[in-house]
Amino acid sequence: MKTLEMLLEYFKRNRLVNFGILIILAIILYGVLGSIFIMHLNIYDSIYYTIITIATVGYGDITPITPLEKIFTVTLILAGVGLLAYILTFIISSVTENLQNRRSGRIMAKRLAEMENHYVLCGFGRVGLSVFEELKKRNQKVIIVDMDEKATEDIEEDENIVVYNANATEDKTIKKLNIDKSLGVIIATGNDVDNLFMVLSIRELYKDAWIITRASKKENYKRLKHAGADKIISPEASGGV
């Protein structure tokens, strides 16, 4: 029942799949109308003839006689076999991928929820990598948050390391990181605006969170401190955390 609800929700949101379904219905409608007006069949035989022609079953009980009937049948076969096969393949693969993504999302949510006494590392560039290596040496648990999958693809995940490819500036992402049970949040992106936004969001959601952030420009130190950062570092001034 839950899977059915997920499928219905997916169809509602995915216009390409809906468009594919409309094309399939259009092919069936073409076959039925053509069978009525060209083959001179009744509605029931028209539906029957359309289905067996598209499915390439062809029992031989209804046979096109005139050139026009033969042309119609050929076009129906081409449309049915070619386009229908392509669209069905697309729909099946698309739905399967969506269900797999949903399942992966549930697994990720479970892993994130199970993390305790960990550090949340936002941003995995040069500084983020340096921070991660230091935390790893100390056998600390880490959730790495970065939108760039390529930046994190070489990280070997285990029970102490979770990679979450998402936008850390969004509240919905922040809420999944179990920050209230963490040892602290380390913001290491090279964008001071993003860092400021993350500090503000995290401090608003988690009053007691310990937040350390990177500042690329000295003039932003006060802004970050005022936003709620407990400690501010500069990659030029510090080699680690």
XYZ file of N, CA and C in Angstrom:
723
model
N 0.836 -1.206 0.000
C 0.000 0.000 0.000
C 0.866 1.250 0.000
N 1.952 1.216 0.794
C 2.862 2.349 0.861
C 3.558 2.552 -0.475
N 3.948 1.426 -1.118
C 4.601 1.503 -2.426
C 3.665 2.098 -3.456
N 2.380 1.719 -3.410
C 1.387 2.258 -4.345
C 1.240 3.766 -4.167
N 1.218 4.214 -2.919
C 1.113 5.652 -2.644
C 2.332 6.396 -3.172
N 3.513 5.793 -3.030
C 4.740 6.405 -3.537
C 4.709 6.519 -5.049
N 4.196 5.470 -5.711
C 4.097 5.483 -7.173
C 3.144 6.575 -7.645
N 1.991 6.678 -6.984
C 1.014 7.705 -7.358
C 1.590 9.101 -7.168
N 2.312 9.289 -6.075
C 2.939 10.589 -5.815
C 3.990 10.896 -6.877
N 4.729 9.840 -7.277
C 5.764 10.017 -8.297
C 5.160 10.416 -9.633
N 4.082 9.743 -10.028
C 3.424 10.067 -11.297
C 2.882 11.495 -11.296
N 2.418 11.941 -10.148
C 1.881 13.299 -10.052
C 2.969 14.334 -10.305
N 4.191 14.029 -9.843
C 5.258 15.019 -9.911
C 6.087 14.933 -11.185
N 6.127 13.761 -11.831
C 7.005 13.572 -12.978
C 6.264 13.784 -14.286
N 6.507 14.899 -14.929
C 5.800 15.250 -16.154
C 6.216 14.369 -17.333
N 7.489 13.955 -17.368
C 7.959 13.121 -18.479
C 7.241 11.776 -18.496
N 7.069 11.200 -17.329
C 6.353 9.922 -17.239
C 4.904 10.105 -17.647
N 4.295 11.170 -17.164
C 2.900 11.444 -17.534
C 2.757 11.666 -19.034
N 3.739 12.337 -19.628
C 3.722 12.564 -21.073
C 3.819 11.239 -21.824
N 4.659 10.331 -21.311
C 4.794 9.016 -21.924
C 3.500 8.224 -21.870
N 2.809 8.318 -20.742
C 1.521 7.632 -20.602
C 0.500 8.205 -21.578
N 0.514 9.518 -21.762
C -0.401 10.163 -22.713
C -0.142 9.688 -24.141
N 1.128 9.503 -24.495
C 1.468 9.009 -25.835
C 0.947 7.587 -26.028
N 1.097 6.757 -25.004
C 0.583 5.382 -25.077
C -0.928 5.393 -25.294
N -1.619 6.226 -24.533
C -3.074 6.335 -24.684
C -3.443 6.861 -26.069
N -2.618 7.782 -26.597
C -2.872 8.332 -27.935
C -2.719 7.255 -29.005
N -1.724 6.372 -28.841
C -1.528 5.271 -29.792
C -2.726 4.322 -29.760
N -3.183 4.004 -28.553
C -4.351 3.119 -28.420
C -5.584 3.765 -29.040
N -5.762 5.066 -28.794
C -6.902 5.788 -29.365
C -6.829 5.809 -30.889
N -5.611 6.014 -31.410
C -5.406 5.986 -32.865
C -5.800 4.629 -33.431
N -5.391 3.565 -32.736
C -5.716 2.220 -33.194
C -7.204 1.932 -33.174
N -7.863 2.357 -32.106
C -9.305 2.109 -31.978
C -10.088 2.888 -33.029
N -9.786 4.180 -33.183
C -10.506 5.005 -34.162
C -10.241 4.546 -35.591
N -8.978 4.168 -35.848
C -8.643 3.664 -37.183
C -9.359 2.363 -37.495
N -9.469 1.517 -36.482
C -10.170 0.244 -36.668
C -11.657 0.461 -36.945
N -12.225 1.483 -36.315
C -13.648 1.775 -36.520
C -13.905 2.370 -37.899
N -13.125 3.392 -38.274
C -13.409 4.134 -39.501
C -12.711 3.584 -40.751
N -11.626 2.851 -40.573
C -10.917 2.289 -41.732
C -11.215 0.804 -41.890
N -11.161 0.072 -40.759
C -11.419 -1.367 -40.804
C -12.916 -1.677 -40.698
N -13.705 -0.676 -40.318
C -15.162 -0.828 -40.164
C -15.528 -1.902 -39.132
N -14.801 -1.886 -38.019
C -15.079 -2.817 -36.929
C -15.928 -2.122 -35.865
N -16.627 -2.928 -35.059
C -17.359 -2.327 -33.945
C -16.374 -1.970 -32.833
N -16.850 -1.275 -31.804
C -15.974 -0.758 -30.754
C -15.214 -1.863 -30.028
N -15.887 -2.984 -29.780
C -15.246 -4.079 -29.050
C -14.156 -4.741 -29.887
N -14.474 -5.001 -31.163
C -13.474 -5.587 -32.056
C -12.329 -4.610 -32.312
N -12.628 -3.316 -32.305
C -11.590 -2.300 -32.524
C -10.573 -2.299 -31.388
N -11.087 -2.376 -30.161
C -10.190 -2.441 -29.000
C -9.365 -3.720 -29.050
N -10.044 -4.819 -29.365
C -9.371 -6.122 -29.470
C -8.283 -6.093 -30.543
N -8.619 -5.579 -31.726
C -7.673 -5.546 -32.843
C -6.483 -4.638 -32.520
N -6.749 -3.519 -31.881
C -5.671 -2.588 -31.513
C -4.687 -3.236 -30.553
N -5.204 -3.896 -29.539
C -4.338 -4.513 -28.528
C -3.488 -5.627 -29.123
N -4.112 -6.527 -29.908
C -3.336 -7.652 -30.453
C -2.341 -7.182 -31.510
N -2.644 -6.066 -32.191
C -1.716 -5.535 -33.192
C -0.515 -4.886 -32.514
N -0.782 -4.069 -31.501
C 0.314 -3.434 -30.754
C 1.185 -4.485 -30.075
N 0.540 -5.524 -29.557
C 1.271 -6.595 -28.872
C 1.900 -7.587 -29.842
N 1.657 -7.389 -31.142
C 2.158 -8.262 -32.230
C 1.759 -9.716 -32.024
N 0.561 -9.933 -31.465
C 0.062 -11.304 -31.298
C -0.531 -11.787 -32.611
N -1.514 -11.050 -33.118
C -2.093 -11.331 -34.428
C -2.612 -12.743 -34.600
N -3.804 -13.021 -34.078
C -4.372 -14.364 -34.195
C -4.863 -14.676 -35.608
N -5.018 -13.685 -36.453
C -5.447 -13.914 -37.832
C -6.941 -13.926 -38.030
N -7.713 -13.700 -36.955
C -9.166 -13.707 -37.092
C -9.680 -12.413 -37.719
N -8.890 -11.328 -37.608
C -9.219 -10.073 -38.284
C -8.027 -9.705 -39.158
N -8.260 -9.615 -40.465
C -7.158 -9.387 -41.401
C -7.416 -8.148 -42.253
N -6.421 -7.256 -42.381
C -6.579 -6.100 -43.273
C -6.630 -6.560 -44.731
N -7.574 -6.009 -45.493
C -7.765 -6.423 -46.887
C -7.319 -5.338 -47.864
N -7.884 -4.171 -47.725
C -7.602 -3.090 -48.678
C -6.233 -2.475 -48.398
N -5.658 -1.772 -49.402
C -4.373 -1.099 -49.202
C -4.401 -0.130 -48.019
N -5.505 0.615 -47.867
C -5.609 1.566 -46.761
C -5.598 0.850 -45.417
N -6.296 -0.289 -45.357
C -6.322 -1.057 -44.112
C -4.929 -1.587 -43.771
N -4.205 -2.010 -44.820
C -2.848 -2.530 -44.605
C -1.898 -1.424 -44.144
N -2.031 -0.239 -44.763
C -1.191 0.897 -44.358
C -1.470 1.276 -42.902
N -2.753 1.306 -42.571
C -3.140 1.621 -41.191
C -2.544 0.616 -40.211
N -2.627 -0.667 -40.543
C -2.114 -1.716 -39.664
C -0.602 -1.609 -39.487
N 0.096 -1.327 -40.595
C 1.560 -1.178 -40.525
C 1.946 -0.012 -39.616
N 1.263 1.131 -39.781
C 1.578 2.297 -38.937
C 1.276 2.021 -37.468
N 0.212 1.264 -37.226
C -0.133 0.925 -35.845
C 0.922 0.015 -35.223
N 1.404 -0.938 -36.024
C 2.458 -1.843 -35.536
C 3.733 -1.066 -35.231
N 4.129 -0.186 -36.178
C 5.353 0.598 -35.988
C 5.252 1.498 -34.758
N 4.110 2.168 -34.647
C 3.905 3.057 -33.501
C 3.857 2.271 -32.201
N 3.118 1.161 -32.252
C 2.945 0.356 -31.050
C 4.218 -0.299 -30.580
N 4.896 -0.998 -31.481
C 6.092 -1.755 -31.104
C 7.256 -0.831 -30.769
N 7.519 0.120 -31.665
C 8.659 1.011 -31.465
C 8.488 1.976 -30.314
N 7.510 2.843 -30.454
C 7.317 3.897 -29.465
C 6.879 3.354 -28.118
N 5.976 2.400 -28.147
C 5.476 1.829 -26.900
C 6.594 1.145 -26.114
N 7.444 0.397 -26.829
C 8.556 -0.284 -26.167
C 9.508 0.728 -25.534
N 9.792 1.795 -26.273
C 10.691 2.834 -25.756
C 10.103 3.512 -24.520
N 8.838 3.881 -24.613
C 8.192 4.604 -23.512
C 8.067 3.725 -22.272
N 7.684 2.469 -22.473
C 7.555 1.559 -21.335
C 8.905 1.342 -20.650
N 9.966 1.212 -21.460
C 11.311 1.061 -20.904
C 11.684 2.278 -20.079
N 11.374 3.455 -20.617
C 11.676 4.702 -19.910
C 10.904 4.792 -18.596
N 9.619 4.475 -18.650
C 8.781 4.571 -17.449
C 9.254 3.597 -16.377
N 9.526 2.345 -16.779
C 9.956 1.326 -15.820
C 11.284 1.708 -15.171
N 12.253 2.142 -16.002
C 13.560 2.522 -15.466
C 13.459 3.755 -14.579
N 12.596 4.681 -14.979
C 12.419 5.914 -14.203
C 11.786 5.626 -12.848
N 10.743 4.804 -12.849
C 10.072 4.448 -11.592
C 11.004 3.645 -10.695
N 11.739 2.699 -11.296
C 12.683 1.884 -10.530
C 13.752 2.750 -9.885
N 14.278 3.696 -10.664
C 15.299 4.607 -10.137
C 14.750 5.443 -8.986
N 13.514 5.894 -9.134
C 12.897 6.698 -8.081
C 12.719 5.898 -6.797
N 12.265 4.637 -6.945
C 12.081 3.782 -5.768
C 13.419 3.488 -5.090
N 14.470 3.292 -5.913
C 15.801 3.051 -5.360
C 16.310 4.281 -4.616
N 16.046 5.457 -5.194
C 16.461 6.701 -4.539
C 15.734 6.891 -3.216
N 14.431 6.533 -3.212
C 13.662 6.628 -1.973
C 14.256 5.699 -0.915
N 14.597 4.477 -1.358
C 15.157 3.493 -0.427
C 16.513 3.974 0.093
N 17.347 4.516 -0.820
C 18.651 5.044 -0.417
C 18.484 6.196 0.558
N 17.456 7.019 0.303
C 17.180 8.142 1.193
C 16.814 7.687 2.594
N 16.031 6.607 2.676
C 15.642 6.075 3.988
C 16.852 5.494 4.719
N 17.725 4.818 3.962
C 18.933 4.247 4.564
C 19.828 5.359 5.095
N 19.998 6.425 4.279
C 20.823 7.558 4.699
C 20.238 8.225 5.937
N 18.924 8.424 5.949
C 18.267 9.054 7.098
C 18.488 8.235 8.370
N 18.455 6.914 8.231
C 18.668 6.020 9.378
C 20.108 6.137 9.882
N 21.064 6.176 8.946
C 22.475 6.284 9.331
C 22.754 7.606 10.039
N 22.179 8.679 9.504
C 22.376 9.993 10.117
C 21.772 10.043 11.518
N 20.589 9.448 11.656
C 19.893 9.469 12.948
C 20.630 8.658 14.014
N 21.418 7.670 13.582
C 22.134 6.809 14.519
C 23.450 7.417 14.995
N 23.900 8.480 14.334
C 25.173 9.101 14.712
C 25.020 9.893 16.013
N 25.953 9.672 16.935
C 26.006 10.406 18.201
C 27.461 10.697 18.545
N 27.686 11.767 19.311
C 29.049 12.159 19.694
C 29.957 12.269 18.470
N 29.450 12.914 17.473
C 30.147 13.048 16.198
C 30.380 14.519 15.873
N 31.172 14.759 14.836
C 31.346 16.102 14.300
C 30.632 16.189 12.957
N 30.049 17.328 12.703
C 29.439 17.600 11.402
C 30.385 18.522 10.650
N 30.865 18.057 9.508
C 31.799 18.836 8.695
C 31.105 19.300 7.424
N 30.877 20.593 7.322
C 30.191 21.164 6.158
C 31.209 21.764 5.195
N 31.301 21.181 4.015
C 32.262 21.643 3.013
C 33.462 20.722 2.969
N 33.770 20.225 1.758
C 34.878 19.271 1.648
C 35.848 19.689 0.547
N 36.337 20.914 0.676
C 37.391 21.382 -0.212
C 38.744 21.116 0.421
N 39.709 21.982 0.139
C 41.059 21.806 0.679
C 41.060 21.838 2.206
N 40.395 22.829 2.771
C 40.347 22.959 4.232
C 39.522 21.832 4.853
N 38.397 21.516 4.232
C 37.555 20.440 4.735
C 38.284 19.109 4.772
N 39.068 18.838 3.738
C 39.850 17.602 3.682
C 40.874 17.563 4.807
N 41.534 18.699 5.048
C 42.527 18.778 6.119
C 41.891 18.521 7.487
N 40.718 19.115 7.696
C 39.996 18.921 8.959
C 39.580 17.459 9.117
N 39.078 16.871 8.032
C 38.630 15.478 8.069
C 39.776 14.539 8.419
N 40.930 14.752 7.804
C 42.081 13.888 8.064
C 42.510 13.967 9.527
N 42.422 15.170 10.090
C 42.781 15.342 11.503
C 41.776 14.635 12.413
N 40.501 14.773 12.093
C 39.466 14.104 12.888
C 39.580 12.587 12.780
N 39.916 12.127 11.585
C 40.065 10.685 11.364
C 41.228 10.130 12.181
N 42.317 10.890 12.265
C 43.467 10.471 13.069
C 43.078 10.304 14.537
N 42.151 11.137 14.957
C 41.711 11.103 16.352
C 40.553 10.125 16.579
N 40.236 9.344 15.534
C 39.155 8.344 15.604
C 37.804 8.958 15.985
N 37.551 10.135 15.457
C 36.286 10.807 15.721
C 35.239 10.404 14.678
N 33.991 10.388 15.103
C 32.892 10.152 14.171
C 32.611 11.441 13.401
N 32.366 11.288 12.089
C 32.184 12.477 11.254
C 31.047 12.284 10.251
N 30.205 13.308 10.141
C 29.261 13.399 9.025
C 29.781 14.487 8.099
N 30.119 14.113 6.873
C 30.602 15.078 5.885
C 29.431 15.508 5.015
N 29.217 16.810 4.920
C 28.112 17.336 4.118
C 28.678 18.200 2.996
N 28.440 17.778 1.766
C 28.896 18.547 0.604
C 28.035 18.158 -0.596
N 27.640 19.150 -1.376
C 26.792 18.884 -2.536
C 27.552 18.195 -3.658
N 28.867 18.407 -3.714
C 29.689 17.887 -4.807
C 30.042 16.419 -4.562
N 29.398 15.524 -5.309
C 29.644 14.092 -5.129
C 31.070 13.709 -5.530
N 31.621 14.403 -6.524
C 32.987 14.106 -6.967
C 34.001 14.412 -5.867
N 33.723 15.449 -5.098
C 34.649 15.846 -4.034
C 34.748 14.788 -2.942
N 33.681 14.028 -2.768
C 33.634 13.052 -1.671
C 33.669 11.595 -2.138
N 33.824 11.380 -3.447
C 33.691 10.020 -3.984
C 34.778 9.056 -3.506
N 35.932 9.587 -3.097
C 37.034 8.715 -2.678
C 37.009 8.386 -1.187
N 36.063 8.943 -0.479
C 35.985 8.687 0.963
C 35.387 7.308 1.221
N 36.061 6.532 2.029
C 35.554 5.210 2.397
C 34.678 5.349 3.641
N 33.384 5.111 3.452
C 32.455 5.235 4.571
C 32.491 3.982 5.446
N 32.313 4.190 6.721
C 32.175 3.078 7.658
C 31.245 3.528 8.781
N 31.252 2.805 9.891
C 30.324 3.137 10.980
C 30.619 4.494 11.615
N 31.846 5.005 11.409
C 32.227 6.295 11.992
C 32.208 7.445 10.988
N 32.061 7.131 9.719
C 32.119 8.165 8.678
C 30.900 8.048 7.770
N 30.142 9.124 7.677
C 28.973 9.177 6.802
C 29.127 10.362 5.855
N 28.960 10.105 4.567
C 28.999 11.170 3.565
C 27.575 11.469 3.127
N 27.192 12.713 3.259
C 25.833 13.135 2.901
C 25.929 14.246 1.862
N 25.627 13.901 0.610
C 25.692 14.876 -0.482
C 24.405 15.692 -0.521
N 24.448 16.842 0.113
C 23.269 17.702 0.210
C 23.717 19.141 0.442
N 22.763 20.053 0.368
C 23.036 21.477 0.551
C 22.934 21.835 2.033
N 24.071 22.112 2.645
C 24.105 22.376 4.085
C 23.542 23.740 4.462
N 23.211 24.562 3.482
C 22.599 25.860 3.791
C 21.086 25.742 3.969
N 20.538 24.573 3.682
C 19.090 24.379 3.792
C 18.726 23.785 5.153
N 17.670 24.312 5.739
C 17.229 23.829 7.053
C 16.886 22.344 7.040
N 16.296 21.874 5.933
C 15.899 20.463 5.869
C 17.113 19.542 5.935
N 18.250 20.015 5.418
C 19.493 19.243 5.518
C 20.038 19.300 6.936
N 20.095 20.493 7.491
C 20.635 20.690 8.843
C 19.892 19.838 9.872
N 18.583 19.742 9.722
C 17.761 19.004 10.686
C 18.028 17.498 10.666
N 18.648 17.002 9.598
C 18.912 15.568 9.483
C 20.266 15.165 10.068
N 21.067 16.130 10.504
C 22.452 15.854 10.880
C 22.647 15.499 12.351
N 21.554 15.403 13.094
C 21.621 15.019 14.510
C 22.568 15.930 15.297
N 22.493 17.212 15.016
C 23.411 18.177 15.616
C 23.244 18.262 17.130
N 22.028 18.064 17.620
C 21.799 18.137 19.068
C 22.535 17.037 19.829
N 22.971 15.988 19.121
C 23.729 14.912 19.756
C 25.188 14.901 19.295
N 25.604 15.976 18.618
C 26.963 16.043 18.081
C 27.915 16.722 19.066
N 29.218 16.585 18.792
C 30.236 17.284 19.575
C 30.458 18.694 19.046
N 30.037 18.916 17.806
C 30.193 20.244 17.228
C 30.030 20.238 15.727
N 29.914 21.444 15.179
C 29.776 21.628 13.737
C 30.966 22.431 13.235
N 31.613 21.925 12.200
C 32.751 22.616 11.593
C 32.360 23.015 10.178
N 32.332 24.309 9.927
C 31.942 24.826 8.615
C 33.202 25.249 7.881
N 33.496 24.574 6.762
C 34.799 24.752 6.115
C 34.724 25.156 4.652
N 33.602 25.674 4.201
C 33.525 26.086 2.798
C 34.315 27.377 2.600
N 34.659 27.669 1.361
C 35.420 28.880 1.054
C 34.551 30.087 0.791
N 33.246 29.935 0.982
C 32.302 31.020 0.723
C 31.789 31.577 2.052
N 32.229 32.780 2.388
C 31.843 33.371 3.675
C 30.345 33.615 3.794
N 29.698 33.910 2.672
C 28.248 34.134 2.692
C 27.528 32.843 3.079
N 27.938 31.724 2.443
C 27.350 30.425 2.797
C 27.638 30.076 4.253
N 28.870 30.344 4.673
C 29.248 30.044 6.057
C 28.403 30.841 7.050
N 28.202 32.123 6.743
C 27.379 32.976 7.597
C 25.944 32.452 7.677
N 25.424 32.052 6.526
C 24.053 31.545 6.476
C 23.924 30.261 7.281
N 24.927 29.389 7.180
C 24.892 28.130 7.935
C 24.981 28.377 9.435
N 25.855 29.304 9.830
C 25.976 29.634 11.255
C 24.646 30.139 11.800
N 24.021 31.060 11.075
C 22.727 31.608 11.496
C 21.661 30.516 11.621
N 21.600 29.645 10.605
C 20.578 28.591 10.589
C 20.788 27.585 11.709
N 22.040 27.161 11.885
C 22.344 26.164 12.919
C 22.098 26.740 14.311
N 22.526 27.990 14.505
C 22.335 28.610 15.820
C 20.852 28.809 16.145
N 20.073 29.115 15.130
C 18.633 29.285 15.334
C 17.962 27.968 15.708
N 18.406 26.876 15.055
C 17.793 25.569 15.298
C 18.346 24.882 16.542
N 19.641 25.108 16.818
C 20.303 24.429 17.939
C 21.073 25.457 18.767
N 20.441 25.968 19.799
C 21.011 27.046 20.618
C 22.320 26.643 21.287
N 22.438 25.362 21.640
C 23.609 24.912 22.400
C 24.700 24.294 21.528
N 24.529 24.308 20.229
C 25.523 23.689 19.342
C 26.852 24.444 19.399
N 27.936 23.688 19.342
C 29.268 24.309 19.269
C 29.617 24.447 17.795
N 29.856 25.670 17.370
C 30.060 25.942 15.943
C 31.416 26.593 15.717
N 32.215 25.973 14.862
C 33.465 26.568 14.418
C 33.365 26.771 12.914
N 33.738 27.940 12.445
C 33.582 28.231 11.024
C 34.842 28.838 10.424
N 34.982 28.633 9.169
C 36.078 29.224 8.402
C 35.669 30.622 7.945
N 36.636 31.535 7.916
C 36.420 32.868 7.353
C 37.537 33.146 6.359
N 37.162 33.414 5.129
C 38.161 33.682 4.098
C 38.660 35.124 4.158
N 37.811 36.016 4.668
C 38.179 37.435 4.759
C 38.053 37.913 6.208
N 39.051 38.677 6.654
C 39.068 39.142 8.041
C 37.882 40.036 8.377
N 37.405 40.801 7.372
C 36.290 41.714 7.637
C 34.989 40.977 7.976
N 34.976 39.655 7.717
C 33.768 38.877 8.019
C 33.806 38.216 9.397
N 34.926 38.353 10.108
C 35.049 37.738 11.426
C 33.927 38.178 12.363
N 33.722 39.501 12.458
C 32.715 40.036 13.374
C 31.312 39.568 13.009
N 31.029 39.522 11.704
C 29.704 39.091 11.251
C 29.446 37.645 11.662
N 30.449 36.802 11.447
C 30.313 35.388 11.792
C 30.183 35.197 13.307
N 30.948 35.985 14.060
C 30.872 35.912 15.523
C 29.505 36.372 16.000
N 29.023 37.451 15.423
C 27.714 37.987 15.797
C 26.591 37.013 15.420
N 26.803 36.248 14.335
C 25.788 35.287 13.881
C 25.666 34.095 14.820
N 26.738 33.861 15.619
C 26.650 32.769 16.588
C 27.788 31.773 16.559
N 28.843 32.054 15.779
C 29.985 31.137 15.730
C 30.757 31.196 17.046
N 31.149 30.030 17.580
C 31.930 29.983 18.815
C 33.410 30.215 18.548
N 33.850 29.797 17.372
C 35.250 29.968 17.016
C 35.353 30.197 15.516
N 36.267 31.068 15.135
C 36.454 31.388 13.720
C 37.912 31.168 13.370
N 38.152 30.456 12.268
C 39.523 30.191 11.838
C 39.739 30.717 10.430
N 40.996 30.991 10.138
C 41.390 31.389 8.792
C 42.380 30.359 8.290
N 42.173 29.811 7.084
C 43.100 28.805 6.559
C 44.514 29.337 6.400
N 44.641 30.664 6.263
C 45.964 31.264 6.132
C 46.683 31.313 7.480
N 45.863 31.387 8.560
C 46.449 31.520 9.896
C 46.556 30.193 10.635
N 45.749 29.187 10.215
C 45.723 27.907 10.934
C 45.940 26.753 9.979
N 46.631 25.753 10.469
C 46.834 24.573 9.650
C 45.876 23.467 10.000
N 45.205 23.586 11.141
C 44.261 22.557 11.576
C 43.251 23.153 12.503
N 42.515 22.288 13.172
C 41.463 22.751 14.075
C 41.852 22.430 15.511
